[in-house]
Short mmCIF file of N, CA and C in Angstrom, two decimals:
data_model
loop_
_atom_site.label_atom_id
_atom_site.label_comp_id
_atom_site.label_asym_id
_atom_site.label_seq_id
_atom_site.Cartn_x
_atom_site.Cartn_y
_atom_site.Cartn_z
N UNK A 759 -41.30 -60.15 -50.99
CA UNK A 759 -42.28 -59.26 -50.40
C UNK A 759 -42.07 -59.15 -48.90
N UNK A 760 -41.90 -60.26 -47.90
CA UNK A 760 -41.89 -60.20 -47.22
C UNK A 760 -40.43 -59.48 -46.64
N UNK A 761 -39.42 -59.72 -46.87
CA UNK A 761 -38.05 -59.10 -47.16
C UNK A 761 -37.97 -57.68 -47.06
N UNK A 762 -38.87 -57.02 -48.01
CA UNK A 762 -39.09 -55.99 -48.24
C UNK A 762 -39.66 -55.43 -47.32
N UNK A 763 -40.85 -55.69 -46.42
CA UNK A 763 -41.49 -55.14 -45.34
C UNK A 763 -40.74 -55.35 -43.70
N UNK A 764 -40.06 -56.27 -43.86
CA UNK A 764 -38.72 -56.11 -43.05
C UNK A 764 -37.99 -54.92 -43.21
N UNK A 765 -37.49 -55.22 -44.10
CA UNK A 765 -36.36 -53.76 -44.45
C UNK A 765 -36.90 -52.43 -43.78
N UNK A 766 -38.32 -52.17 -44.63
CA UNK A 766 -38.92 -51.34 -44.29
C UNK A 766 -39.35 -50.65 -42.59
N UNK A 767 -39.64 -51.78 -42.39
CA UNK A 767 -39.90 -51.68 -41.09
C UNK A 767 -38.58 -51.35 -40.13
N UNK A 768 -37.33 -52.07 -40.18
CA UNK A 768 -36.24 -51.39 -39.76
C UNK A 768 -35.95 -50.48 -40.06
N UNK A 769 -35.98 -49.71 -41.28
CA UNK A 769 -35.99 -48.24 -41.84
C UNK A 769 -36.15 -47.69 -40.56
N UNK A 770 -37.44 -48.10 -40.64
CA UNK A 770 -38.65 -47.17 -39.85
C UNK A 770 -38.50 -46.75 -38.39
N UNK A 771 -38.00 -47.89 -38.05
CA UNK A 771 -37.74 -48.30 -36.83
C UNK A 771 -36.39 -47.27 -36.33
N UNK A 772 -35.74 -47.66 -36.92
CA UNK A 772 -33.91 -47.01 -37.11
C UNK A 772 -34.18 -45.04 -37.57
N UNK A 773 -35.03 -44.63 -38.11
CA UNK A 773 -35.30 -43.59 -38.05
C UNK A 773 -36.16 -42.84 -37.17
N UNK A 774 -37.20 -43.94 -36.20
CA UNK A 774 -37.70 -43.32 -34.91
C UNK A 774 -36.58 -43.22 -34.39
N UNK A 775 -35.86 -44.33 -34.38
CA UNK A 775 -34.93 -44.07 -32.82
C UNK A 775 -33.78 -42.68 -32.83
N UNK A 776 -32.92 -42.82 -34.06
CA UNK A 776 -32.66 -41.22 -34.71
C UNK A 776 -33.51 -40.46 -34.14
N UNK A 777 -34.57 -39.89 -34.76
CA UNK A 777 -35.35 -38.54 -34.53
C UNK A 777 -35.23 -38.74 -32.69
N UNK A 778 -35.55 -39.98 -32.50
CA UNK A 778 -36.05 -39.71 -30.68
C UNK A 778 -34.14 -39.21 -29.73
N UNK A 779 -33.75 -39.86 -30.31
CA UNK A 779 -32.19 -39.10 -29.77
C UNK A 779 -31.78 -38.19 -30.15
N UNK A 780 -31.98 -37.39 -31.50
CA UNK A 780 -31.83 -36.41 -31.65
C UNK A 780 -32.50 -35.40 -30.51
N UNK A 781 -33.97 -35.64 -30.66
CA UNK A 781 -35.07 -34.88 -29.98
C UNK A 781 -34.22 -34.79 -28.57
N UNK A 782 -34.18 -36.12 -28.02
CA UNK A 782 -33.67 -35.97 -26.33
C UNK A 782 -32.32 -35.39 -26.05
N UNK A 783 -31.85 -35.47 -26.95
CA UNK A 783 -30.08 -35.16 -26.59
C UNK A 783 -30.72 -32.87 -26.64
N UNK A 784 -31.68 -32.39 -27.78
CA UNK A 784 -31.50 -30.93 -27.97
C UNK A 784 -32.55 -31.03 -26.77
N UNK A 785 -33.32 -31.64 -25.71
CA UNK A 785 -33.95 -31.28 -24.88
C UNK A 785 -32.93 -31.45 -23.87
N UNK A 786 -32.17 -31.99 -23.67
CA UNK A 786 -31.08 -32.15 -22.69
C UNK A 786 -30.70 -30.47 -22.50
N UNK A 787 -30.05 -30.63 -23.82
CA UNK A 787 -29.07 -29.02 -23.77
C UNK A 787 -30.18 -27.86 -23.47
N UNK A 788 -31.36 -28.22 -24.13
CA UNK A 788 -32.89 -26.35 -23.61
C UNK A 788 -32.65 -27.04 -21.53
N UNK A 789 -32.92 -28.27 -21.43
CA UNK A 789 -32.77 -28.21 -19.82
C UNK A 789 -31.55 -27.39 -18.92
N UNK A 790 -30.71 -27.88 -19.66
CA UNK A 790 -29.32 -27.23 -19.10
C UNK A 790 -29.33 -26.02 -18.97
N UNK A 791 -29.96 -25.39 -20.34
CA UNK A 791 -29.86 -23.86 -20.37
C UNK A 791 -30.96 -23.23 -19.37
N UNK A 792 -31.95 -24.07 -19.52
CA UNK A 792 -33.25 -23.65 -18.62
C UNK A 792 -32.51 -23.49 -16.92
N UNK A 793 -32.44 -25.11 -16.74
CA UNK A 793 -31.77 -24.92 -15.23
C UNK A 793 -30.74 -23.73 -14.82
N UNK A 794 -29.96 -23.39 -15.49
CA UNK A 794 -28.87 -22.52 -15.66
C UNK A 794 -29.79 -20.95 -15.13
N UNK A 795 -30.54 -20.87 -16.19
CA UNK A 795 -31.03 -19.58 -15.58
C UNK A 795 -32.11 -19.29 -14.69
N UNK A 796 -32.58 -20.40 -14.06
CA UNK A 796 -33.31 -20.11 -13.07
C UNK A 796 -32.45 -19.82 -11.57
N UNK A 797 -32.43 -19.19 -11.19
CA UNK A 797 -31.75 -18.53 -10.13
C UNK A 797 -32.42 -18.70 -9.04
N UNK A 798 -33.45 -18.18 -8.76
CA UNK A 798 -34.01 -18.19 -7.16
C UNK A 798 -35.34 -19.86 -7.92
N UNK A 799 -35.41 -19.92 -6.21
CA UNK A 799 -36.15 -21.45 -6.20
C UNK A 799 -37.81 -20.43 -6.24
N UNK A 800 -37.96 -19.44 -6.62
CA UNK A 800 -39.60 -18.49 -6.87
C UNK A 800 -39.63 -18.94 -8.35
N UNK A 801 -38.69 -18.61 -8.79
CA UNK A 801 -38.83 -18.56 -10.27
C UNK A 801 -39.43 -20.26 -11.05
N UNK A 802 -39.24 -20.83 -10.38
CA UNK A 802 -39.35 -22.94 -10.35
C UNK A 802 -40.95 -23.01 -10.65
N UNK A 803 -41.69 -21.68 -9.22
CA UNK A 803 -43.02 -21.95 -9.07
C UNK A 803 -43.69 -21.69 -10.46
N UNK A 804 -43.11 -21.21 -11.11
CA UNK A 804 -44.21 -20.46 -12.35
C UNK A 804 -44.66 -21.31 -13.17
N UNK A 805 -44.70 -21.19 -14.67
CA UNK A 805 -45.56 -21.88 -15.51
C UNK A 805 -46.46 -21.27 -15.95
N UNK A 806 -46.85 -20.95 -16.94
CA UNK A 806 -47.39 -20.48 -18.24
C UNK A 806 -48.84 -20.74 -17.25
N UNK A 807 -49.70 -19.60 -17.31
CA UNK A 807 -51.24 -19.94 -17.26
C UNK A 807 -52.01 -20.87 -17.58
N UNK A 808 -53.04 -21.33 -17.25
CA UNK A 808 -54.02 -22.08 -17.19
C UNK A 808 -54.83 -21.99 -18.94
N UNK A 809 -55.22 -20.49 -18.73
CA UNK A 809 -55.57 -19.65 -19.82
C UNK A 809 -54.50 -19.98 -21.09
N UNK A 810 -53.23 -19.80 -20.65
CA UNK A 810 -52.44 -19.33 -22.07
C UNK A 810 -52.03 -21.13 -22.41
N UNK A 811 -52.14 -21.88 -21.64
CA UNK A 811 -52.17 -23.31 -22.28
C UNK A 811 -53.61 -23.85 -23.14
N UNK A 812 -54.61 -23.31 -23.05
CA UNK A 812 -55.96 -23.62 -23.34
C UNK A 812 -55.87 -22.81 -24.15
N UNK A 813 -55.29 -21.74 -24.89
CA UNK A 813 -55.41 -20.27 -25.96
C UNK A 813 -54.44 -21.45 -27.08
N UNK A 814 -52.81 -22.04 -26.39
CA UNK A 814 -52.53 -22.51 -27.51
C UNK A 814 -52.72 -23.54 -28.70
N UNK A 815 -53.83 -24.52 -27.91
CA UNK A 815 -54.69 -25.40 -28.00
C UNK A 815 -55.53 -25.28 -28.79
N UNK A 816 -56.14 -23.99 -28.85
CA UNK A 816 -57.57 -23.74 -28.70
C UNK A 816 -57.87 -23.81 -30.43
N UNK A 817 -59.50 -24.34 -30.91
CA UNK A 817 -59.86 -24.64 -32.06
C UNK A 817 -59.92 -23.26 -32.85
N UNK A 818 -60.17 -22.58 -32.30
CA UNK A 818 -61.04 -21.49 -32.53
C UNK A 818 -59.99 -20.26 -33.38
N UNK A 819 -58.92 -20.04 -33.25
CA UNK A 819 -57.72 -18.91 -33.81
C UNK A 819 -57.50 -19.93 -35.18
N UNK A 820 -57.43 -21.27 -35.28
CA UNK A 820 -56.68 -22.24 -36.30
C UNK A 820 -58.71 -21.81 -37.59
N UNK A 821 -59.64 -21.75 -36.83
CA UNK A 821 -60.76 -21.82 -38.02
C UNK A 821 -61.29 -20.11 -37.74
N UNK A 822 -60.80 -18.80 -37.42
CA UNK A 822 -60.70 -17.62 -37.73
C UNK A 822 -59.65 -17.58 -39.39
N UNK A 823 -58.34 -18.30 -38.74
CA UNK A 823 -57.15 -17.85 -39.92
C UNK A 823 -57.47 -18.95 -41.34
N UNK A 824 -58.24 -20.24 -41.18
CA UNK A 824 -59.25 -20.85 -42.52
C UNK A 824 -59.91 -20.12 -42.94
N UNK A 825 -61.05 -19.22 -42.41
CA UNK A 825 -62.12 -18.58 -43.14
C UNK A 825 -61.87 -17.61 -43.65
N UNK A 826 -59.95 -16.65 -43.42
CA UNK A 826 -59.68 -15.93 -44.31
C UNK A 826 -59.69 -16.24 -45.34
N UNK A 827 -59.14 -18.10 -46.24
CA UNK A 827 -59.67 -18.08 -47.32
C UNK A 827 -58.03 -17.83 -48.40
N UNK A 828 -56.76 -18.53 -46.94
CA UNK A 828 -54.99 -17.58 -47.36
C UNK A 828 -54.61 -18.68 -47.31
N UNK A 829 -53.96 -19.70 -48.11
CA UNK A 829 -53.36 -20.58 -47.66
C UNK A 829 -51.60 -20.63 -47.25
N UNK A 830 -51.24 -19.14 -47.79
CA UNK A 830 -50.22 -18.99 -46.74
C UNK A 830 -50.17 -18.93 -45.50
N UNK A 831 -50.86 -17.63 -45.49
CA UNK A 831 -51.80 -17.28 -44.01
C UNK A 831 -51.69 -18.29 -42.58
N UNK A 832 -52.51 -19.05 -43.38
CA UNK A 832 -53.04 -20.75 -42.85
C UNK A 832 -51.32 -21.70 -42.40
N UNK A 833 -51.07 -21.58 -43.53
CA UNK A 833 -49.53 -22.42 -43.33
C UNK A 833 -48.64 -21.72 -42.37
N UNK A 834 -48.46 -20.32 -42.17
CA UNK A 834 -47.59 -19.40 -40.96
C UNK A 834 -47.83 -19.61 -39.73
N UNK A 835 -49.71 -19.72 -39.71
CA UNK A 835 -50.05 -19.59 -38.38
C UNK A 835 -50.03 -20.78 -38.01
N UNK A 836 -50.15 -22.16 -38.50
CA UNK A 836 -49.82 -23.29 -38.21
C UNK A 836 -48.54 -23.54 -37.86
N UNK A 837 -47.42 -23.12 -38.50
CA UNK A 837 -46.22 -23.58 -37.70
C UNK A 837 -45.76 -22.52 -36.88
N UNK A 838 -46.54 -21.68 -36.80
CA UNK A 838 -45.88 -20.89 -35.69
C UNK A 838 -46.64 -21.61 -34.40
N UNK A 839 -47.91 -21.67 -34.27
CA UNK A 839 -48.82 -22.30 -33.26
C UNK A 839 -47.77 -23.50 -32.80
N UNK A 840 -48.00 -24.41 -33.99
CA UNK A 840 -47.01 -25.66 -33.35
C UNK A 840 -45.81 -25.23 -32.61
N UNK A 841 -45.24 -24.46 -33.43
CA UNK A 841 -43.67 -23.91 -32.87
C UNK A 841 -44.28 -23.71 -31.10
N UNK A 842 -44.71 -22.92 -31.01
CA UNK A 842 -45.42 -22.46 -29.64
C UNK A 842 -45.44 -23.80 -28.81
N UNK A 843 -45.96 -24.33 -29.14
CA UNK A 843 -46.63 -25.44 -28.81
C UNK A 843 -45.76 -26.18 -27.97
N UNK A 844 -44.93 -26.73 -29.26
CA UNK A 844 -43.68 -27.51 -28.91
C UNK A 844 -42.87 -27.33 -27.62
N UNK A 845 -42.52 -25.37 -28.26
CA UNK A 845 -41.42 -24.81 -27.13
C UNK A 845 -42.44 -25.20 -25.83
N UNK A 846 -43.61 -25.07 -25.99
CA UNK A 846 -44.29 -25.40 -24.41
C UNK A 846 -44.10 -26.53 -23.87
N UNK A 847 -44.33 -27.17 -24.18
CA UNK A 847 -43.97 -29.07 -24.20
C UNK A 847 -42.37 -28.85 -22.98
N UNK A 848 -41.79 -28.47 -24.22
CA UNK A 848 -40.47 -28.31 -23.80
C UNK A 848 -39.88 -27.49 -22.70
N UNK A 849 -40.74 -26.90 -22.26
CA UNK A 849 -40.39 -25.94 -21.42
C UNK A 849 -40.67 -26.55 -20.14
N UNK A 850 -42.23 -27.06 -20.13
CA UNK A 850 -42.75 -27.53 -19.01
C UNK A 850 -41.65 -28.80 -18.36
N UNK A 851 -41.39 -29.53 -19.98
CA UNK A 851 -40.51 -30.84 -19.06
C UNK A 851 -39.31 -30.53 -18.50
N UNK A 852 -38.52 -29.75 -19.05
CA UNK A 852 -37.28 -28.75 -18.42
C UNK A 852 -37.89 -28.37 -17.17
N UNK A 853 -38.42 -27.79 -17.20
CA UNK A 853 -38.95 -26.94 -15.71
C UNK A 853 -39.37 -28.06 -14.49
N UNK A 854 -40.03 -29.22 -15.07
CA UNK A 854 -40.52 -30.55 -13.82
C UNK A 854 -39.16 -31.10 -13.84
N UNK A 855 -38.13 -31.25 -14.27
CA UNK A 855 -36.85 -31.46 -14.43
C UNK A 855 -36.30 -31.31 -13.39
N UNK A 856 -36.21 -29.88 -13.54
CA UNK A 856 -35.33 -29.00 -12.80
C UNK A 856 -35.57 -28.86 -11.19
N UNK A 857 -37.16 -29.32 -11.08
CA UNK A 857 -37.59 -28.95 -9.90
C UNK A 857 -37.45 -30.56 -9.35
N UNK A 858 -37.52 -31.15 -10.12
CA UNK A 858 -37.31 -32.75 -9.60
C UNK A 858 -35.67 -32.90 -8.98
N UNK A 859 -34.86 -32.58 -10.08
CA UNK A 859 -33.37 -32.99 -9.74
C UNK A 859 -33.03 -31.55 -8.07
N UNK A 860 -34.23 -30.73 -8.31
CA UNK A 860 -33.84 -29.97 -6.98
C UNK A 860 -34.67 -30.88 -5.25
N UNK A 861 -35.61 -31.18 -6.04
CA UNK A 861 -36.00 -31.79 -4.67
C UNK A 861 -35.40 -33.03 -3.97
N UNK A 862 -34.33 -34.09 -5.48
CA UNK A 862 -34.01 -35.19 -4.85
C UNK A 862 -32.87 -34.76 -4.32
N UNK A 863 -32.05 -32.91 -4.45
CA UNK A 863 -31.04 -32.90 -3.67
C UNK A 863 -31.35 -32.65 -2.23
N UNK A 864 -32.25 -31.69 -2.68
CA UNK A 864 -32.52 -31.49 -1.17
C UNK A 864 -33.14 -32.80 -0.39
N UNK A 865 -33.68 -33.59 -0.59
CA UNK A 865 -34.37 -34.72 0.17
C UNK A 865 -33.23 -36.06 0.74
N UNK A 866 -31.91 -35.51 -0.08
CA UNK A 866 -31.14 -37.02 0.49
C UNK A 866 -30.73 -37.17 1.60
N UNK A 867 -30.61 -35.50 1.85
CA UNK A 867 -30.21 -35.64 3.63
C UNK A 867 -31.18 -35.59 4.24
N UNK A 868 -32.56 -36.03 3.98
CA UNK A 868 -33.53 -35.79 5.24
C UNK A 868 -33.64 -37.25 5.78
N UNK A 869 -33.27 -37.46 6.96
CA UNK A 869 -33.66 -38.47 8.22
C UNK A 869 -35.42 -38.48 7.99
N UNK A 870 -36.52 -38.00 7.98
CA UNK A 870 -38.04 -38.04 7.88
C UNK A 870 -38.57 -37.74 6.43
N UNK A 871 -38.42 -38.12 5.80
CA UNK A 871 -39.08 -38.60 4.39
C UNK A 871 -40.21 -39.14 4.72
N UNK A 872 -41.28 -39.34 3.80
CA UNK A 872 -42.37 -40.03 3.61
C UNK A 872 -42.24 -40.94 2.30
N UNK A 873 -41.78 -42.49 2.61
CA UNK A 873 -41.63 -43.09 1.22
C UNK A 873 -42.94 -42.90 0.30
N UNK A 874 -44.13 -42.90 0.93
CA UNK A 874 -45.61 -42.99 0.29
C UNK A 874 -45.36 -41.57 -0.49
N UNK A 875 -45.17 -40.25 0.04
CA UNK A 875 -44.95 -38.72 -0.45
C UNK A 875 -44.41 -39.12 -1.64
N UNK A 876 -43.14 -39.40 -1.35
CA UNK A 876 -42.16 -39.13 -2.41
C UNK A 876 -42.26 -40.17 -3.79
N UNK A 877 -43.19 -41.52 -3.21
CA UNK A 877 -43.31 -42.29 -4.50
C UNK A 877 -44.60 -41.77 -5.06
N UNK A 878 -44.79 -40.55 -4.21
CA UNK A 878 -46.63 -40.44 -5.46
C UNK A 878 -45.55 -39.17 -6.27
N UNK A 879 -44.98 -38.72 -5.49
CA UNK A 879 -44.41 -37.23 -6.39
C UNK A 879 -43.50 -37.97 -7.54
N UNK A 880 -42.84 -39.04 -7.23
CA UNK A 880 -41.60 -39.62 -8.62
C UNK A 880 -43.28 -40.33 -9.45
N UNK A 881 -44.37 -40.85 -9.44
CA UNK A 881 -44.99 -41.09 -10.00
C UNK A 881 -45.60 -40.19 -11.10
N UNK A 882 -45.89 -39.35 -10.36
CA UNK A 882 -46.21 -37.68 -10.91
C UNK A 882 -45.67 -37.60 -11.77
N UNK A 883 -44.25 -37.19 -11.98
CA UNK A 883 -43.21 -36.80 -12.32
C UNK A 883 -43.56 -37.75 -13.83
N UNK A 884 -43.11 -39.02 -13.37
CA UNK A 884 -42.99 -40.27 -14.75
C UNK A 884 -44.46 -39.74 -15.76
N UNK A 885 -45.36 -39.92 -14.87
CA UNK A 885 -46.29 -39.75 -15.71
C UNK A 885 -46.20 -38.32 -16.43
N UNK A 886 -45.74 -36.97 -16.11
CA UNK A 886 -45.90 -36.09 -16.36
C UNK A 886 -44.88 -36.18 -17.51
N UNK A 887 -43.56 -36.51 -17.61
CA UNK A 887 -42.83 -36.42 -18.47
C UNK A 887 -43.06 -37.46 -19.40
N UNK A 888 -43.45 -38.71 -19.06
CA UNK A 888 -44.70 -39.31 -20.51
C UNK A 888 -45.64 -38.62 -21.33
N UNK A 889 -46.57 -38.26 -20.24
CA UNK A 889 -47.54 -37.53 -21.04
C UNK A 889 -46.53 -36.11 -21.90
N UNK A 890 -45.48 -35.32 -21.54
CA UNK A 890 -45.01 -34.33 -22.44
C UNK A 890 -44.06 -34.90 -23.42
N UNK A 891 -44.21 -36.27 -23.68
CA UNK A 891 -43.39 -37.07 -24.86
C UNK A 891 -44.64 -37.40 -25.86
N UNK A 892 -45.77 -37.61 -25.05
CA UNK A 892 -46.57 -38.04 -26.36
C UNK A 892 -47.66 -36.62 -27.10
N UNK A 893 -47.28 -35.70 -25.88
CA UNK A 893 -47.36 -34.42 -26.68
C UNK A 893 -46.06 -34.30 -27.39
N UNK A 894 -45.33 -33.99 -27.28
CA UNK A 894 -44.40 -33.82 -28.50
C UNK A 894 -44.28 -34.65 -29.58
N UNK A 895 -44.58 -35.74 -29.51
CA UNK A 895 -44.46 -36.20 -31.29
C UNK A 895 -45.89 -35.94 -31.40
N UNK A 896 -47.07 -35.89 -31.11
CA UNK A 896 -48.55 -35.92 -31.50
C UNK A 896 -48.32 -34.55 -31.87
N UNK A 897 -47.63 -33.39 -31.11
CA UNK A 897 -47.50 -32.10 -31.83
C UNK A 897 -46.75 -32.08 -33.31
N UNK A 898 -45.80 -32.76 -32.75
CA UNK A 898 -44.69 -32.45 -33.82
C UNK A 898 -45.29 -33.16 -35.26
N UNK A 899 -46.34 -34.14 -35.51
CA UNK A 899 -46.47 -35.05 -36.02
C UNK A 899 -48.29 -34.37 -36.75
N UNK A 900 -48.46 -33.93 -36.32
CA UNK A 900 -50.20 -33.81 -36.12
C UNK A 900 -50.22 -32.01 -36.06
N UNK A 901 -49.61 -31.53 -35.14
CA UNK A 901 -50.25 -30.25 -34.84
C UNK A 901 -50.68 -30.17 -33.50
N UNK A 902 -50.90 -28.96 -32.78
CA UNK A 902 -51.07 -29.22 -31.36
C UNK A 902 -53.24 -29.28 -31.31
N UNK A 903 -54.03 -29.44 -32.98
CA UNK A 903 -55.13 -29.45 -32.53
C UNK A 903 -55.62 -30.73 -32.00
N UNK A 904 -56.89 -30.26 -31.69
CA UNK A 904 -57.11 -31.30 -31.04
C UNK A 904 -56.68 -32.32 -30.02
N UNK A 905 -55.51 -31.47 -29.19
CA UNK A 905 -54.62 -32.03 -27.97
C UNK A 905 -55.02 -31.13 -27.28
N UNK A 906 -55.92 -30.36 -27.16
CA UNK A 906 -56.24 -29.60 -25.83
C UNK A 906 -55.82 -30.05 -24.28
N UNK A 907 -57.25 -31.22 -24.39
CA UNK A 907 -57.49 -31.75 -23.24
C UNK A 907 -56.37 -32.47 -22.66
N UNK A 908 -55.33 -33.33 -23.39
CA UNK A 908 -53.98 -33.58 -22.89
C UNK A 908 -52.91 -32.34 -22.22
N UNK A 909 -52.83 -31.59 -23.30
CA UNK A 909 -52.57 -30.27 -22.81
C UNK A 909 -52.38 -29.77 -21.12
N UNK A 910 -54.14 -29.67 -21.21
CA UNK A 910 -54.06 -29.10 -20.05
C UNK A 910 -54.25 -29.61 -18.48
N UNK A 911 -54.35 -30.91 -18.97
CA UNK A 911 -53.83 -31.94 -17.37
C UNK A 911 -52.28 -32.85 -17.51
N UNK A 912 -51.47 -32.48 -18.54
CA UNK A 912 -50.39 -31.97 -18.47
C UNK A 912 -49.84 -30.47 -17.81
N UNK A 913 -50.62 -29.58 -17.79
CA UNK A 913 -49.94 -28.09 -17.06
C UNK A 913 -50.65 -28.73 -16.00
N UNK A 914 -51.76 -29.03 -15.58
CA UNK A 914 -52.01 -29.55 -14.17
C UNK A 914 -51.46 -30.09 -13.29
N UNK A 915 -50.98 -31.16 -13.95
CA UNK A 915 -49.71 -32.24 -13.52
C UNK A 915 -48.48 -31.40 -12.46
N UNK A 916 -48.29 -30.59 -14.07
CA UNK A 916 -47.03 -30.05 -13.56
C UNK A 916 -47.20 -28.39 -12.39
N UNK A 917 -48.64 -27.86 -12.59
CA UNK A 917 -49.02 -27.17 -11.47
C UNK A 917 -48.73 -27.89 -10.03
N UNK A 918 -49.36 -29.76 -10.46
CA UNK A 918 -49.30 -30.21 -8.75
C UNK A 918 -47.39 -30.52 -7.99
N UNK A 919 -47.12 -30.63 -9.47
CA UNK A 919 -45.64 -31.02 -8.75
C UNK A 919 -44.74 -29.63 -8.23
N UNK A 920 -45.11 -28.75 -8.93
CA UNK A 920 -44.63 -27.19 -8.57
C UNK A 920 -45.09 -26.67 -7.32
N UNK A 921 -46.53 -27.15 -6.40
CA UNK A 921 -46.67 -27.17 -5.46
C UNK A 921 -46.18 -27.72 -4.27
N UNK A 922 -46.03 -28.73 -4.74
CA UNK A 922 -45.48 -30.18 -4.44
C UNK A 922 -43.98 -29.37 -3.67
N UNK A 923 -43.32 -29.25 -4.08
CA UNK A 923 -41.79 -28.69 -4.86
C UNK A 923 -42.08 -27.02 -3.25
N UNK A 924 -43.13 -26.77 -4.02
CA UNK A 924 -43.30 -25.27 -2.91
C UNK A 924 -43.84 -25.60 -1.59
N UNK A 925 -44.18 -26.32 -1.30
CA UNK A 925 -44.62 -26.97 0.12
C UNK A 925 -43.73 -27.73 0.74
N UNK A 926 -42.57 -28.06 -0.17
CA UNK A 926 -41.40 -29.37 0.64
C UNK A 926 -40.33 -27.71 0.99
N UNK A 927 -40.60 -26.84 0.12
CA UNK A 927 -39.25 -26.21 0.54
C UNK A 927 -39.55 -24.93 1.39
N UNK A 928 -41.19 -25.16 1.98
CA UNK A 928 -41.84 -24.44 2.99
C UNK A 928 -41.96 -25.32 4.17
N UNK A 929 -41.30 -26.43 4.09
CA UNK A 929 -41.54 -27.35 5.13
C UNK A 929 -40.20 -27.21 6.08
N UNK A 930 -39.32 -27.51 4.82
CA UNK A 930 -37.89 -27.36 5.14
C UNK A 930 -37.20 -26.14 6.02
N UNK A 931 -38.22 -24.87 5.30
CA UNK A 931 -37.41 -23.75 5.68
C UNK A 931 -38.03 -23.39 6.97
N UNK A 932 -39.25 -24.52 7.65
CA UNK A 932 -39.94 -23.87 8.67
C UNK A 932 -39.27 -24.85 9.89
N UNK A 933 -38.22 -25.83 9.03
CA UNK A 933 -37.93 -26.81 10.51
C UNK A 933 -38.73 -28.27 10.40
N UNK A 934 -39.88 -28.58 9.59
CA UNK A 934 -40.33 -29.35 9.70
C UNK A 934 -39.49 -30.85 9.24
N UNK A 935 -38.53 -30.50 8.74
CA UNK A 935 -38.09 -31.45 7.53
C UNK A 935 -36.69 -31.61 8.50
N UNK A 936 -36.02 -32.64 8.67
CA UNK A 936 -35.13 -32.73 9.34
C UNK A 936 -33.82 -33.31 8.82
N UNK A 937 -32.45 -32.35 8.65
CA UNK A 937 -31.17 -33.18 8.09
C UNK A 937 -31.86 -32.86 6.55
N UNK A 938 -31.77 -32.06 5.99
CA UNK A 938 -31.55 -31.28 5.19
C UNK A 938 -31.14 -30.17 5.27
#
């Protein structure tokens, strides 16, 4: 018995770690492609609305398409939602990515850094790309209901680091920032 729940448990174990390298290695390649086509450092600032992160979330479209009463219906709009969902997840961490690996280029030549700045922004960052890991399996695993509220201080997060990101390279371009 006990043998058995060993086994099991390595199964288990040995097939998270699979799915989680699979998962990271095809988020690698959406980053690559993401970074790739962002062109101007405007395009970095964006991010999906406030609104349209709280719409994909939201309780209310998932118990309209129940009370039709379709259980296809029901099953389409569920994995399409998730689908949504996901690609959001995914998008956002690509995008704090992209704006991260841009700020530590630009920041290596600066002589005036703020170690305090820059360890709350790599803090940010950790936490932000945690929190869009435990949205993705809680999506991938569950569905994106009832993850609202993670949701959307995850886009917050990544609103502050996109600022973050737009204020260092308004600093830079005004002279403030030195040896960059």
């Amino acid at each position: 018995m006990g043998i058995s729940i060993a086994v099991l448990a390595a199964i288990l174990l040995f097939s998270a770690i699979v799915v989680w390298v699979k998962s990271t290695l095809a988020e690698q390649v959406r980053a690559s492609a993401w970074s790739e086509s962002l062109g101007a450092k405007d395009e970095t600032a964006g991010g999906c609305p406030p609104e349209f992160v709280t719409q994909i979330f939201a309780k209310k479209d998932r118990e309209f398409v129940s009370a039709l009463s379709s259980p296809q219906l029901r099953k389409l709009f569920e994995q399409e939602r998730k689908s949504v969902a996901l690609f959001w997840v995914q998008q956002t961490s690509a995008q704090i990515r992209v704006i991260i690996r841009q700020h530590l280029q630009a920041s290596r030549g600066s002589r005036d850094l703020e170690l305090a700045a820059e360890a709350g922004i790599l803090l940010r960052y950790g936490g932000l790309q945690f929190l869009c890991s435990v949205l993705f399996v809680s999506i991938a695993l569950a569905g994106p209901q009832g993850l609202q509220g993670l949701a959307v201080r995850a886009d917050a997060l990544a609103q502050r680091i996109r600022e973050a990101q737009l204020g260092f390279h308004a600093a830079k371009e005004a002279g403030r920032i030195h040896g960059v």
